[in-house]
mmCIF file of C-alpha atoms in Angstrom:
data_model
loop_
_atom_site.group_PDB
_atom_site.id
_atom_site.type_symbol
_atom_site.label_atom_id
_atom_site.label_comp_id
_atom_site.label_asym_id
_atom_site.label_seq_id
_atom_site.Cartn_x
_atom_site.Cartn_y
_atom_site.Cartn_z
ATOM 1 C CA MET A 16 45.378 137.138 116.654
ATOM 2 C CA THR A 17 47.765 139.626 115.108
ATOM 3 C CA ILE A 18 49.722 138.150 112.230
ATOM 4 C CA ALA A 19 52.739 139.785 110.656
ATOM 5 C CA VAL A 20 52.576 138.543 107.097
ATOM 6 C CA THR A 21 55.576 137.426 105.070
ATOM 7 C CA ARG A 22 54.226 136.644 101.624
ATOM 8 C CA ALA A 23 55.407 133.821 99.424
ATOM 9 C CA ASP A 24 57.001 136.290 96.986
ATOM 10 C CA ASN A 25 59.036 137.744 99.898
ATOM 11 C CA THR A 26 57.752 141.262 99.231
ATOM 12 C CA ALA A 27 56.799 143.460 102.148
ATOM 13 C CA PRO A 28 53.151 143.175 103.176
ATOM 14 C CA PRO A 29 50.939 146.252 102.833
ATOM 15 C CA LEU A 30 50.388 146.306 106.604
ATOM 16 C CA ALA A 31 52.355 144.947 109.541
ATOM 17 C CA GLY A 32 49.495 142.861 110.900
ATOM 18 C CA TRP A 33 45.810 142.433 110.351
ATOM 19 C CA PRO A 34 44.334 142.948 107.880
ATOM 20 C CA LEU A 35 45.966 140.479 105.548
ATOM 21 C CA PRO A 36 47.002 141.659 102.030
ATOM 22 C CA ALA A 37 44.748 144.620 101.344
ATOM 23 C CA ALA A 38 43.690 143.620 97.838
ATOM 24 C CA ARG A 39 41.994 140.548 99.252
ATOM 25 C CA TYR A 40 39.383 142.442 101.219
ATOM 26 C CA SER A 41 36.899 145.234 100.984
ATOM 27 C CA ALA A 42 37.188 148.144 103.396
ATOM 28 C CA ALA A 43 34.307 146.676 105.377
ATOM 29 C CA ASN A 44 36.070 143.355 105.739
ATOM 30 C CA ARG A 45 39.335 145.001 106.728
ATOM 31 C CA ALA A 46 37.556 146.813 109.523
ATOM 32 C CA THR A 47 36.615 143.468 111.084
ATOM 33 C CA LEU A 48 40.170 142.162 110.860
ATOM 34 C CA THR A 49 42.060 144.841 112.727
ATOM 35 C CA CYS A 50 42.073 146.034 116.300
ATOM 36 C CA PRO A 51 44.795 148.688 116.756
ATOM 37 C CA ALA A 52 43.935 149.313 120.390
ATOM 38 C CA ALA A 53 44.399 145.642 121.239
ATOM 39 C CA ALA A 54 47.645 145.459 119.312
ATOM 40 C CA ALA A 55 48.969 148.532 121.099
ATOM 41 C CA MET A 56 48.088 146.961 124.446
ATOM 42 C CA LEU A 57 50.656 144.160 124.136
ATOM 43 C CA ALA A 58 53.371 144.145 126.812
ATOM 44 C CA THR A 59 52.692 147.710 127.900
ATOM 45 C CA PRO A 60 52.074 149.411 131.256
ATOM 46 C CA GLN A 61 48.460 149.905 130.133
ATOM 47 C CA LEU A 62 47.930 146.148 130.213
ATOM 48 C CA LEU A 63 49.239 145.892 133.769
ATOM 49 C CA SER A 64 47.107 148.870 134.814
ATOM 50 C CA LEU A 65 43.949 147.443 133.254
ATOM 51 C CA ILE A 66 44.416 144.002 134.749
ATOM 52 C CA THR A 67 45.331 145.413 138.164
ATOM 53 C CA THR A 68 42.320 147.731 138.187
ATOM 54 C CA ARG A 69 39.881 144.972 137.287
ATOM 55 C CA SER A 70 41.178 142.657 140.000
ATOM 56 C CA ALA A 71 41.912 145.214 142.733
ATOM 57 C CA THR A 72 39.115 143.963 144.990
ATOM 58 C CA MET A 73 39.706 140.246 144.338
ATOM 59 C CA ARG A 74 42.262 138.257 146.325
ATOM 60 C CA ARG A 75 41.503 134.737 145.123
ATOM 61 C CA PHE A 76 45.175 133.745 145.060
ATOM 62 C CA GLU A 77 46.280 135.058 148.435
ATOM 63 C CA ASN A 78 48.975 132.720 149.822
ATOM 64 C CA LYS A 79 48.859 130.593 146.672
ATOM 65 C CA VAL A 80 51.745 129.795 144.322
ATOM 66 C CA VAL A 81 51.061 129.753 140.595
ATOM 67 C CA LEU A 82 53.483 128.659 137.875
ATOM 68 C CA VAL A 83 52.878 130.178 134.438
ATOM 69 C CA THR A 84 54.688 129.051 131.294
ATOM 70 C CA GLY A 85 55.060 131.443 128.393
ATOM 71 C CA ALA A 86 54.999 134.175 131.025
ATOM 72 C CA GLY A 87 57.330 136.479 129.130
ATOM 73 C CA SER A 88 54.713 137.769 126.718
ATOM 74 C CA GLY A 89 51.164 137.547 125.429
ATOM 75 C CA ILE A 90 48.543 135.442 127.177
ATOM 76 C CA GLY A 91 51.065 133.950 129.590
ATOM 77 C CA GLN A 92 52.209 137.386 130.675
ATOM 78 C CA GLY A 93 48.654 138.672 130.950
ATOM 79 C CA SER A 94 47.698 135.675 133.102
ATOM 80 C CA ALA A 95 50.696 136.138 135.387
ATOM 81 C CA LEU A 96 49.918 139.823 135.870
ATOM 82 C CA ARG A 97 46.244 139.133 136.555
ATOM 83 C CA ILE A 98 46.895 136.388 139.092
ATOM 84 C CA ALA A 99 49.602 138.432 140.810
ATOM 85 C CA ALA A 100 47.170 141.338 141.100
ATOM 86 C CA GLU A 101 44.852 138.950 142.943
ATOM 87 C CA GLY A 102 47.517 138.139 145.516
ATOM 88 C CA GLY A 103 49.240 135.126 143.961
ATOM 89 C CA SER A 104 52.951 134.396 144.193
ATOM 90 C CA LEU A 105 54.121 133.877 140.619
ATOM 91 C CA PHE A 106 56.780 131.594 139.209
ATOM 92 C CA CYS A 107 57.216 133.102 135.744
ATOM 93 C CA VAL A 108 58.598 130.609 133.223
ATOM 94 C CA ASP A 109 59.733 131.416 129.702
ATOM 95 C CA LEU A 110 62.251 130.145 127.177
ATOM 96 C CA ASP A 111 63.872 133.578 127.377
ATOM 97 C CA GLN A 112 65.149 134.511 130.837
ATOM 98 C CA ALA A 113 65.006 138.246 130.134
ATOM 99 C CA SER A 114 61.351 138.043 129.107
ATOM 100 C CA ALA A 115 60.438 136.042 132.197
ATOM 101 C CA GLU A 116 62.336 138.498 134.379
ATOM 102 C CA GLY A 117 60.586 141.424 132.702
ATOM 103 C CA THR A 118 57.197 140.057 133.728
ATOM 104 C CA ALA A 119 58.402 139.205 137.224
ATOM 105 C CA GLN A 120 59.788 142.718 137.621
ATOM 106 C CA GLN A 121 56.463 144.269 136.602
ATOM 107 C CA ILE A 122 54.794 142.202 139.302
ATOM 108 C CA ARG A 123 57.346 143.188 141.930
ATOM 109 C CA ASP A 124 57.124 146.843 140.924
ATOM 110 C CA ALA A 125 53.376 146.648 141.560
ATOM 111 C CA GLY A 126 53.993 145.244 145.044
ATOM 112 C CA GLY A 127 53.573 141.570 144.204
ATOM 113 C CA GLU A 128 55.751 138.499 144.601
ATOM 114 C CA ALA A 129 57.337 136.863 141.556
ATOM 115 C CA THR A 130 60.353 134.822 140.495
ATOM 116 C CA ALA A 131 61.610 134.277 136.935
ATOM 117 C CA HIS A 132 62.933 131.013 135.537
ATOM 118 C CA ALA A 133 64.170 130.090 132.052
ATOM 119 C CA CYS A 134 62.998 126.743 130.691
ATOM 120 C CA ASP A 135 62.636 124.978 127.354
ATOM 121 C CA VAL A 136 59.277 123.305 127.953
ATOM 122 C CA SER A 137 60.096 120.528 125.485
ATOM 123 C CA ASN A 138 63.184 119.497 127.476
ATOM 124 C CA GLU A 139 62.238 116.895 130.081
ATOM 125 C CA GLN A 140 65.085 117.550 132.493
ATOM 126 C CA GLN A 141 64.591 121.308 132.338
ATOM 127 C CA VAL A 142 60.910 120.887 133.196
ATOM 128 C CA ILE A 143 61.728 118.545 136.081
ATOM 129 C CA ASP A 144 64.224 121.075 137.413
ATOM 130 C CA CYS A 145 61.825 123.989 136.858
ATOM 131 C CA VAL A 146 58.967 122.553 138.908
ATOM 132 C CA ALA A 147 61.402 121.435 141.601
ATOM 133 C CA ALA A 148 62.863 124.953 141.735
ATOM 134 C CA CYS A 149 59.402 126.465 142.119
ATOM 135 C CA VAL A 150 58.484 124.191 145.015
ATOM 136 C CA ALA A 151 61.902 124.629 146.627
ATOM 137 C CA HIS A 152 61.557 128.413 146.452
ATOM 138 C CA TYR A 153 57.949 128.780 147.583
ATOM 139 C CA GLY A 154 57.281 125.534 149.445
ATOM 140 C CA SER A 155 54.124 124.609 147.554
ATOM 141 C CA LEU A 156 52.323 124.831 144.223
ATOM 142 C CA TYR A 157 48.641 125.618 143.771
ATOM 143 C CA ALA A 158 48.179 126.001 140.009
ATOM 144 C CA VAL A 159 49.961 125.503 136.706
ATOM 145 C CA ILE A 160 49.021 127.698 133.750
ATOM 146 C CA ASN A 161 50.475 126.184 130.560
ATOM 147 C CA MET A 162 50.525 128.990 127.995
ATOM 148 C CA ALA A 163 53.858 128.339 126.237
ATOM 149 C CA GLY A 164 53.350 127.413 122.602
ATOM 150 C CA ILE A 165 54.343 127.900 118.986
ATOM 151 C CA LEU A 166 52.336 128.312 115.791
ATOM 152 C CA ARG A 167 53.095 127.313 112.210
ATOM 153 C CA PHE A 168 51.202 127.480 108.944
ATOM 154 C CA ASP A 169 52.133 124.842 106.371
ATOM 155 C CA ASP A 170 50.762 123.171 103.282
ATOM 156 C CA THR A 171 50.275 119.599 104.511
ATOM 157 C CA ARG A 172 51.866 118.317 101.305
ATOM 158 C CA GLU A 173 55.075 120.162 102.104
ATOM 159 C CA ILE A 174 55.438 120.185 105.888
ATOM 160 C CA GLU A 175 58.839 119.010 107.087
ATOM 161 C CA LEU A 176 58.835 116.320 109.744
ATOM 162 C CA GLY A 177 61.229 118.247 111.970
ATOM 163 C CA LYS A 178 58.998 121.327 111.951
ATOM 164 C CA TRP A 179 55.898 119.208 112.606
ATOM 165 C CA GLN A 180 57.669 117.542 115.520
ATOM 166 C CA LYS A 181 58.790 120.861 117.006
ATOM 167 C CA VAL A 182 55.182 122.052 117.239
ATOM 168 C CA LEU A 183 54.151 118.841 118.994
ATOM 169 C CA ASP A 184 57.204 118.883 121.270
ATOM 170 C CA VAL A 185 56.415 122.365 122.571
ATOM 171 C CA ASN A 186 52.623 122.418 122.514
ATOM 172 C CA VAL A 187 51.840 118.837 123.546
ATOM 173 C CA THR A 188 54.892 117.324 125.221
ATOM 174 C CA GLY A 189 55.743 120.534 127.052
ATOM 175 C CA THR A 190 52.226 120.773 128.440
ATOM 176 C CA MET A 191 52.251 117.117 129.453
ATOM 177 C CA LEU A 192 55.618 117.411 131.203
ATOM 178 C CA PHE A 193 54.517 120.331 133.362
ATOM 179 C CA CYS A 194 51.275 118.550 134.230
ATOM 180 C CA ARG A 195 53.172 115.376 135.106
ATOM 181 C CA GLU A 196 55.703 117.108 137.323
ATOM 182 C CA ALA A 197 53.177 119.392 139.000
ATOM 183 C CA LEU A 198 50.454 116.855 139.755
ATOM 184 C CA PRO A 199 51.917 115.456 143.014
ATOM 185 C CA HIS A 200 52.092 119.001 144.377
ATOM 186 C CA LEU A 201 48.651 119.920 143.059
ATOM 187 C CA ILE A 202 47.173 116.873 144.784
ATOM 188 C CA ASP A 203 48.678 118.129 148.037
ATOM 189 C CA SER A 204 47.236 121.625 147.550
ATOM 190 C CA GLY A 205 43.915 120.723 145.928
ATOM 191 C CA GLY A 206 44.984 122.838 143.006
ATOM 192 C CA SER A 207 44.318 123.208 139.324
ATOM 193 C CA ILE A 208 45.702 123.143 135.798
ATOM 194 C CA VAL A 209 44.768 125.492 132.972
ATOM 195 C CA ASN A 210 46.084 124.505 129.553
ATOM 196 C CA ALA A 211 46.096 126.448 126.312
ATOM 197 C CA ALA A 212 44.121 124.711 123.595
ATOM 198 C CA SER A 213 42.683 126.786 120.754
ATOM 199 C CA THR A 214 39.670 127.242 118.540
ATOM 200 C CA ALA A 215 41.916 125.410 116.054
ATOM 201 C CA ALA A 216 41.181 122.285 118.118
ATOM 202 C CA LEU A 217 37.474 122.746 117.484
ATOM 203 C CA ALA A 218 37.304 123.884 113.850
ATOM 204 C CA GLY A 219 39.539 123.847 110.821
ATOM 205 C CA LEU A 220 42.446 126.304 110.689
ATOM 206 C CA PRO A 221 43.693 127.013 107.162
ATOM 207 C CA CYS A 222 47.159 125.480 106.684
ATOM 208 C CA GLY A 223 47.182 124.727 110.402
ATOM 209 C CA THR A 224 47.746 120.973 110.302
ATOM 210 C CA ALA A 225 50.488 120.800 112.936
ATOM 211 C CA TYR A 226 49.064 123.491 115.209
ATOM 212 C CA SER A 227 45.517 122.112 115.061
ATOM 213 C CA ALA A 228 46.735 118.584 115.780
ATOM 214 C CA SER A 229 48.739 119.801 118.762
ATOM 215 C CA LYS A 230 45.861 121.735 120.263
ATOM 216 C CA GLY A 231 43.435 118.868 119.737
ATOM 217 C CA ALA A 232 45.881 116.680 121.642
ATOM 218 C CA VAL A 233 46.068 119.193 124.494
ATOM 219 C CA LEU A 234 42.277 119.238 124.684
ATOM 220 C CA ALA A 235 42.017 115.435 124.872
ATOM 221 C CA MET A 236 44.908 115.168 127.326
ATOM 222 C CA THR A 237 43.358 117.749 129.642
ATOM 223 C CA ARG A 238 40.058 115.879 129.752
ATOM 224 C CA SER A 239 41.863 112.663 130.670
ATOM 225 C CA ILE A 240 43.788 114.401 133.444
ATOM 226 C CA ALA A 241 40.529 115.903 134.702
ATOM 227 C CA ILE A 242 38.829 112.539 135.180
ATOM 228 C CA ASP A 243 41.949 110.796 136.477
ATOM 229 C CA PHE A 244 42.528 113.272 139.304
ATOM 230 C CA ALA A 245 39.071 114.613 140.149
ATOM 231 C CA LYS A 246 38.822 112.384 143.223
ATOM 232 C CA GLN A 247 42.154 113.760 144.447
ATOM 233 C CA GLY A 248 40.751 117.280 144.273
ATOM 234 C CA VAL A 249 42.664 118.477 141.204
ATOM 235 C CA ARG A 250 40.870 120.268 138.387
ATOM 236 C CA ALA A 251 42.114 120.536 134.797
ATOM 237 C CA ASN A 252 40.605 122.773 132.136
ATOM 238 C CA CYS A 253 41.458 124.361 128.807
ATOM 239 C CA VAL A 254 40.961 127.782 127.362
ATOM 240 C CA CYS A 255 40.466 127.958 123.598
ATOM 241 C CA PRO A 256 41.567 131.408 122.432
ATOM 242 C CA GLY A 257 40.434 132.748 119.099
ATOM 243 C CA ASP A 258 41.931 135.926 117.681
ATOM 244 C CA ILE A 259 43.822 137.159 120.735
ATOM 245 C CA ASN A 260 46.692 139.566 120.098
ATOM 246 C CA SER A 261 49.346 137.523 121.865
ATOM 247 C CA GLY A 262 52.472 138.230 119.839
ATOM 248 C CA MET A 263 52.655 134.498 119.111
ATOM 249 C CA THR A 264 51.999 135.040 115.434
ATOM 250 C CA GLU A 265 54.566 137.743 114.733
ATOM 251 C CA GLY A 266 56.865 136.914 111.833
ATOM 252 C CA ILE A 267 54.736 134.058 110.517
ATOM 253 C CA GLU A 268 55.659 132.866 107.031
ATOM 254 C CA TRP A 269 52.747 131.782 104.878
ATOM 255 C CA PRO A 270 52.904 128.818 102.512
ATOM 256 C CA ALA A 271 52.682 129.781 98.844
ATOM 257 C CA THR A 272 49.399 127.880 98.544
ATOM 258 C CA MET A 273 47.688 129.748 101.397
ATOM 259 C CA ASP A 274 44.151 130.814 100.491
ATOM 260 C CA PHE A 275 43.751 134.126 102.305
ATOM 261 C CA ASP A 276 40.051 134.175 101.486
ATOM 262 C CA LEU A 277 39.647 131.560 104.234
ATOM 263 C CA MET A 278 41.097 133.768 106.971
ATOM 264 C CA PRO A 279 37.997 135.794 107.884
ATOM 265 C CA ARG A 280 36.387 132.580 109.164
ATOM 266 C CA ILE A 281 38.785 132.596 112.140
ATOM 267 C CA VAL A 282 38.292 136.277 112.992
ATOM 268 C CA SER A 283 35.795 137.316 115.651
ATOM 269 C CA ILE A 284 32.775 139.486 115.042
ATOM 270 C CA SER A 285 34.142 142.327 117.166
ATOM 271 C CA GLY A 286 37.782 142.062 116.080
ATOM 272 C CA ALA A 287 40.876 140.867 117.909
ATOM 273 C CA LYS A 288 41.417 141.648 121.583
ATOM 274 C CA GLY A 289 44.461 141.782 123.829
ATOM 275 C CA PRO A 290 45.513 139.316 126.552
ATOM 276 C CA GLU A 291 43.276 141.067 129.082
ATOM 277 C CA ALA A 292 40.281 139.546 127.267
ATOM 278 C CA ILE A 293 41.303 136.048 128.341
ATOM 279 C CA SER A 294 43.416 136.508 131.479
ATOM 280 C CA GLY A 295 40.326 136.861 133.669
ATOM 281 C CA VAL A 296 38.892 133.589 132.356
ATOM 282 C CA ILE A 297 42.187 131.825 133.040
ATOM 283 C CA ALA A 298 42.306 133.263 136.561
ATOM 284 C CA MET A 299 38.747 132.124 137.210
ATOM 285 C CA LEU A 300 39.479 128.571 136.044
ATOM 286 C CA ALA A 301 42.601 128.414 138.200
ATOM 287 C CA SER A 302 40.757 129.707 141.266
ATOM 288 C CA GLU A 303 38.302 128.129 143.674
ATOM 289 C CA ASP A 304 35.515 129.984 141.889
ATOM 290 C CA ALA A 305 35.754 127.098 139.418
ATOM 291 C CA ILE A 306 35.595 124.445 142.143
ATOM 292 C CA HIS A 307 32.987 122.425 140.193
ATOM 293 C CA ILE A 308 34.478 122.955 136.726
ATOM 294 C CA THR A 309 36.871 120.351 135.368
ATOM 295 C CA GLY A 310 37.495 118.779 131.977
ATOM 296 C CA GLU A 311 36.053 121.845 130.270
ATOM 297 C CA ASP A 312 37.200 123.807 127.253
ATOM 298 C CA ILE A 313 36.106 127.427 127.283
ATOM 299 C CA ARG A 314 36.172 129.366 124.040
ATOM 300 C CA VAL A 315 37.351 132.958 124.236
ATOM 301 C CA ASP A 316 36.877 133.880 120.607
ATOM 302 C CA GLY A 317 34.410 136.755 120.380
ATOM 303 C CA GLY A 318 31.779 134.469 118.873
ATOM 304 C CA THR A 319 33.944 133.205 116.008
ATOM 305 C CA LEU A 320 32.649 129.641 116.236
ATOM 306 C CA SER A 321 29.121 130.548 117.303
#
C-alpha cells in the first residue's frame, strides 16, 4: 500500500508515500518499500488499458450484472474496469457520486455498460435502496464485490470509541448489509460474493487494532455466508490484499507511538503493486471459473506472509 505520512510532530514527511521517514531505513530497505510505477498507475488511462488488454479475449461476465462498492477508486475501480472488460454490466457504487460516475464513464467510453450510484455503505436504508435500484435498473444481480472500506492507525491505549466504531460500521456492517440485501437475488442467479478482507486479518498490523478487527470479522462472516448458502448455489470468498496501491491510505495520520521499524514486515518482497495485481483474482472469484471455490481467503500480498 502507498501511505502518505503525517508525522506526530506535524512536519512534512521526506517523501509523499513509501518509503516511510528516510532516516529509518537503509537505501536497500527503501528500495523494497517503494513502487513508483504502481503508484503512477492509480486511476489513470494506463490502468484501464492494461486491464482491458489482459481480459480482451475473456467474456466471463457476458449478460451478468455486477455491483461493486468502493468503485470510485483503487481496488474497487480496478475490479469494476476488469469485470466490465469481460462483458459485465456494472453498477458502480461509491460514497462520492462523482467518483462512481468517473468509473462508470470510463467503462462506457470503452464500449461497456455501467451505472453510477452514491451510497454510504454504513447506512442501512441507503444500502437497501442501492441494491433495489440496481435490480430495478438491470433486472437481476449476479455478483457483489464489496471493496468499500476505511483504514486507521491508532495506539490502542488512545483510540476513540467513535473512530473505532466508524471503522467497524464501514468495513463490517457495510459489507454485511450488501450481502444481506443481495443474497435473495444471488440465490436466483446462482451468483457470488467477493469481500475485501486483508492480510491484517491474518497477521498483526502495527497500530491496526480497529482495522485488523474489522477485517477479521469480514473473514469470519464470509465463511459463515459460504456454508449457509452453498446449497442454494451462492459462493462467498474473500481477497486479502497486502501492499496494494489503492489510494485508501492517502493522508493517514500516524500515532505518536508508532514504531516505524515494524513496517517492513507488511511490505512484499517485490514491492507494492497497483489494483491490476488483484483485480484479476477478484474477477476469477466472482466468475464461474471459481464454481468450486467458496469460503476461501486468497492472499494477494507478493509473498509478505509466506
